[in-house]
C-alpha cells in the first residue's frame, strides 16, 4: 500500500485549511475528530448530518483534510484511525481552528 501524505506543519497553508473546511461534510467530520478524546475510524462517518456518505466520497474528504494538514491518519489492520492536528495548526495559525469549529457549531445549532 502507498504511504499517506501528511504535510509538515511548516508546509501547511492557510488557503489549504480554509479550502478543506469550506465543505459542510468535511467541516462536520473535522469538528467531530477535533472534539473526540481518541482516534476515530473512517466508518464512524458513514452518515454525516443524517445523510449517508458513499465510501468513495468519504475517502476523498479524508484525503483533503489530511493533505491540508488538519488530521493525521494511520492504518490499523483494515481500519483507518484519524486524529486531529489542532494543536499543531493552532501553533501555526493561532485561534483559527477554534473560530472555525465555533462557527460550525453555531450553524449546526441553527440548522437543527
mmCIF file of C-alpha atoms in Angstrom:
data_model
loop_
_atom_site.group_PDB
_atom_site.id
_atom_site.type_symbol
_atom_site.label_atom_id
_atom_site.label_comp_id
_atom_site.label_asym_id
_atom_site.label_seq_id
_atom_site.Cartn_x
_atom_site.Cartn_y
_atom_site.Cartn_z
ATOM 1 C CA UNK A 1 0.000 0.000 0.000
ATOM 2 C CA UNK A 2 1.063 3.518 -0.781
ATOM 3 C CA UNK A 3 2.080 5.627 2.249
ATOM 4 C CA UNK A 4 -0.243 8.507 3.117
ATOM 5 C CA UNK A 5 0.918 12.094 2.748
ATOM 6 C CA UNK A 6 0.966 14.205 5.904
ATOM 7 C CA UNK A 7 2.497 17.648 5.349
ATOM 8 C CA UNK A 8 4.955 19.116 7.789
ATOM 9 C CA UNK A 9 3.255 21.799 9.874
ATOM 10 C CA UNK A 10 5.644 24.320 8.289
ATOM 11 C CA UNK A 11 4.185 23.410 4.880
ATOM 12 C CA UNK A 12 0.536 23.788 5.929
ATOM 13 C CA UNK A 13 -1.005 26.708 4.051
ATOM 14 C CA UNK A 14 -3.893 28.830 5.245
ATOM 15 C CA UNK A 15 -5.569 28.523 1.835
ATOM 16 C CA UNK A 16 -5.497 24.722 2.053
ATOM 17 C CA UNK A 17 -7.013 24.747 5.558
ATOM 18 C CA UNK A 18 -9.796 27.127 4.511
ATOM 19 C CA UNK A 19 -10.490 25.122 1.350
ATOM 20 C CA UNK A 20 -10.642 21.845 3.281
ATOM 21 C CA UNK A 21 -13.086 23.285 5.798
ATOM 22 C CA UNK A 22 -15.262 25.045 3.212
ATOM 23 C CA UNK A 23 -17.226 21.843 2.565
ATOM 24 C CA UNK A 24 -20.049 21.209 5.088
ATOM 25 C CA UNK A 25 -19.354 17.467 5.264
ATOM 26 C CA UNK A 26 -15.615 17.949 5.794
ATOM 27 C CA UNK A 27 -16.072 20.578 8.495
ATOM 28 C CA UNK A 28 -18.535 18.260 10.285
ATOM 29 C CA UNK A 29 -16.050 15.384 10.066
ATOM 30 C CA UNK A 30 -13.196 17.574 11.276
ATOM 31 C CA UNK A 31 -15.223 19.035 14.156
ATOM 32 C CA UNK A 32 -16.088 15.519 15.335
ATOM 33 C CA UNK A 33 -12.458 14.378 15.133
ATOM 34 C CA UNK A 34 -11.225 17.546 16.862
ATOM 35 C CA UNK A 35 -13.731 17.063 19.682
ATOM 36 C CA UNK A 36 -13.000 13.376 20.197
ATOM 37 C CA UNK A 37 -10.886 12.060 23.054
ATOM 38 C CA UNK A 38 -9.494 9.261 20.894
ATOM 39 C CA UNK A 39 -8.861 8.384 17.263
ATOM 40 C CA UNK A 40 -11.971 7.891 15.142
ATOM 41 C CA UNK A 41 -12.257 5.437 12.280
ATOM 42 C CA UNK A 42 -13.497 6.423 8.843
ATOM 43 C CA UNK A 43 -16.514 4.139 9.245
ATOM 44 C CA UNK A 44 -17.693 6.386 12.097
ATOM 45 C CA UNK A 45 -18.664 8.879 9.400
ATOM 46 C CA UNK A 46 -20.716 6.653 7.092
ATOM 47 C CA UNK A 47 -23.506 9.118 7.869
ATOM 48 C CA UNK A 48 -22.950 12.843 8.399
ATOM 49 C CA UNK A 49 -25.770 15.223 9.279
ATOM 50 C CA UNK A 50 -28.248 12.364 8.813
ATOM 51 C CA UNK A 51 -27.014 11.894 5.237
ATOM 52 C CA UNK A 52 -25.318 8.711 4.024
ATOM 53 C CA UNK A 53 -21.843 9.322 2.612
ATOM 54 C CA UNK A 54 -20.526 6.855 0.000
ATOM 55 C CA UNK A 55 -17.142 5.289 0.818
ATOM 56 C CA UNK A 56 -15.513 6.874 -2.229
ATOM 57 C CA UNK A 57 -16.659 10.359 -1.188
ATOM 58 C CA UNK A 58 -15.616 9.716 2.394
ATOM 59 C CA UNK A 59 -12.137 8.677 1.244
ATOM 60 C CA UNK A 60 -11.828 11.902 -0.738
ATOM 61 C CA UNK A 61 -12.944 14.017 2.227
ATOM 62 C CA UNK A 62 -10.338 12.388 4.489
ATOM 63 C CA UNK A 63 -7.648 12.870 1.847
ATOM 64 C CA UNK A 64 -8.415 16.602 1.587
ATOM 65 C CA UNK A 65 -8.366 17.004 5.385
ATOM 66 C CA UNK A 66 -5.123 15.015 5.651
ATOM 67 C CA UNK A 67 -3.338 16.874 2.845
ATOM 68 C CA UNK A 68 -4.425 20.224 4.288
ATOM 69 C CA UNK A 69 -2.631 19.212 7.492
ATOM 70 C CA UNK A 70 -5.765 19.060 9.651
ATOM 71 C CA UNK A 71 -5.731 15.360 10.534
ATOM 72 C CA UNK A 72 -3.266 12.513 10.830
ATOM 73 C CA UNK A 73 -4.429 9.109 9.615
ATOM 74 C CA UNK A 74 -2.913 5.758 10.480
ATOM 75 C CA UNK A 75 -3.805 2.331 9.179
ATOM 76 C CA UNK A 76 -4.530 -0.187 11.877
ATOM 77 C CA UNK A 77 -5.465 -3.508 10.334
ATOM 78 C CA UNK A 78 -8.315 -2.841 7.938
ATOM 79 C CA UNK A 79 -9.327 0.383 9.667
ATOM 80 C CA UNK A 80 -8.048 3.909 9.238
ATOM 81 C CA UNK A 81 -7.758 5.782 12.532
ATOM 82 C CA UNK A 82 -7.855 9.579 12.409
ATOM 83 C CA UNK A 83 -6.758 12.200 14.943
ATOM 84 C CA UNK A 84 -6.750 15.970 14.684
ATOM 85 C CA UNK A 85 -3.646 18.085 14.412
ATOM 86 C CA UNK A 86 -5.392 21.019 16.136
ATOM 87 C CA UNK A 87 -2.523 21.804 18.500
ATOM 88 C CA UNK A 88 -0.031 21.923 15.633
ATOM 89 C CA UNK A 89 -2.303 24.009 13.401
ATOM 90 C CA UNK A 90 -3.125 26.334 16.292
ATOM 91 C CA UNK A 91 0.586 26.898 16.792
ATOM 92 C CA UNK A 92 0.881 27.972 13.169
ATOM 93 C CA UNK A 93 -2.426 29.888 12.915
ATOM 94 C CA UNK A 94 -3.439 30.848 16.492
ATOM 95 C CA UNK A 95 -7.194 30.868 17.069
ATOM 96 C CA UNK A 96 -8.147 29.782 13.544
ATOM 97 C CA UNK A 97 -9.343 26.260 14.327
ATOM 98 C CA UNK A 98 -11.276 27.322 17.432
ATOM 99 C CA UNK A 99 -13.045 30.065 15.455
ATOM 100 C CA UNK A 100 -13.979 27.695 12.630
ATOM 101 C CA UNK A 101 -15.242 24.984 14.990
ATOM 102 C CA UNK A 102 -17.258 27.549 16.958
ATOM 103 C CA UNK A 103 -18.794 28.946 13.742
ATOM 104 C CA UNK A 104 -19.646 25.385 12.641
ATOM 105 C CA UNK A 105 -21.333 24.686 15.997
ATOM 106 C CA UNK A 106 -23.424 27.875 15.695
ATOM 107 C CA UNK A 107 -24.520 26.959 12.154
ATOM 108 C CA UNK A 108 -25.288 23.363 13.118
ATOM 109 C CA UNK A 109 -27.404 24.527 16.052
ATOM 110 C CA UNK A 110 -29.298 26.988 13.849
ATOM 111 C CA UNK A 111 -29.950 24.277 11.246
ATOM 112 C CA UNK A 112 -31.344 21.881 13.878
#
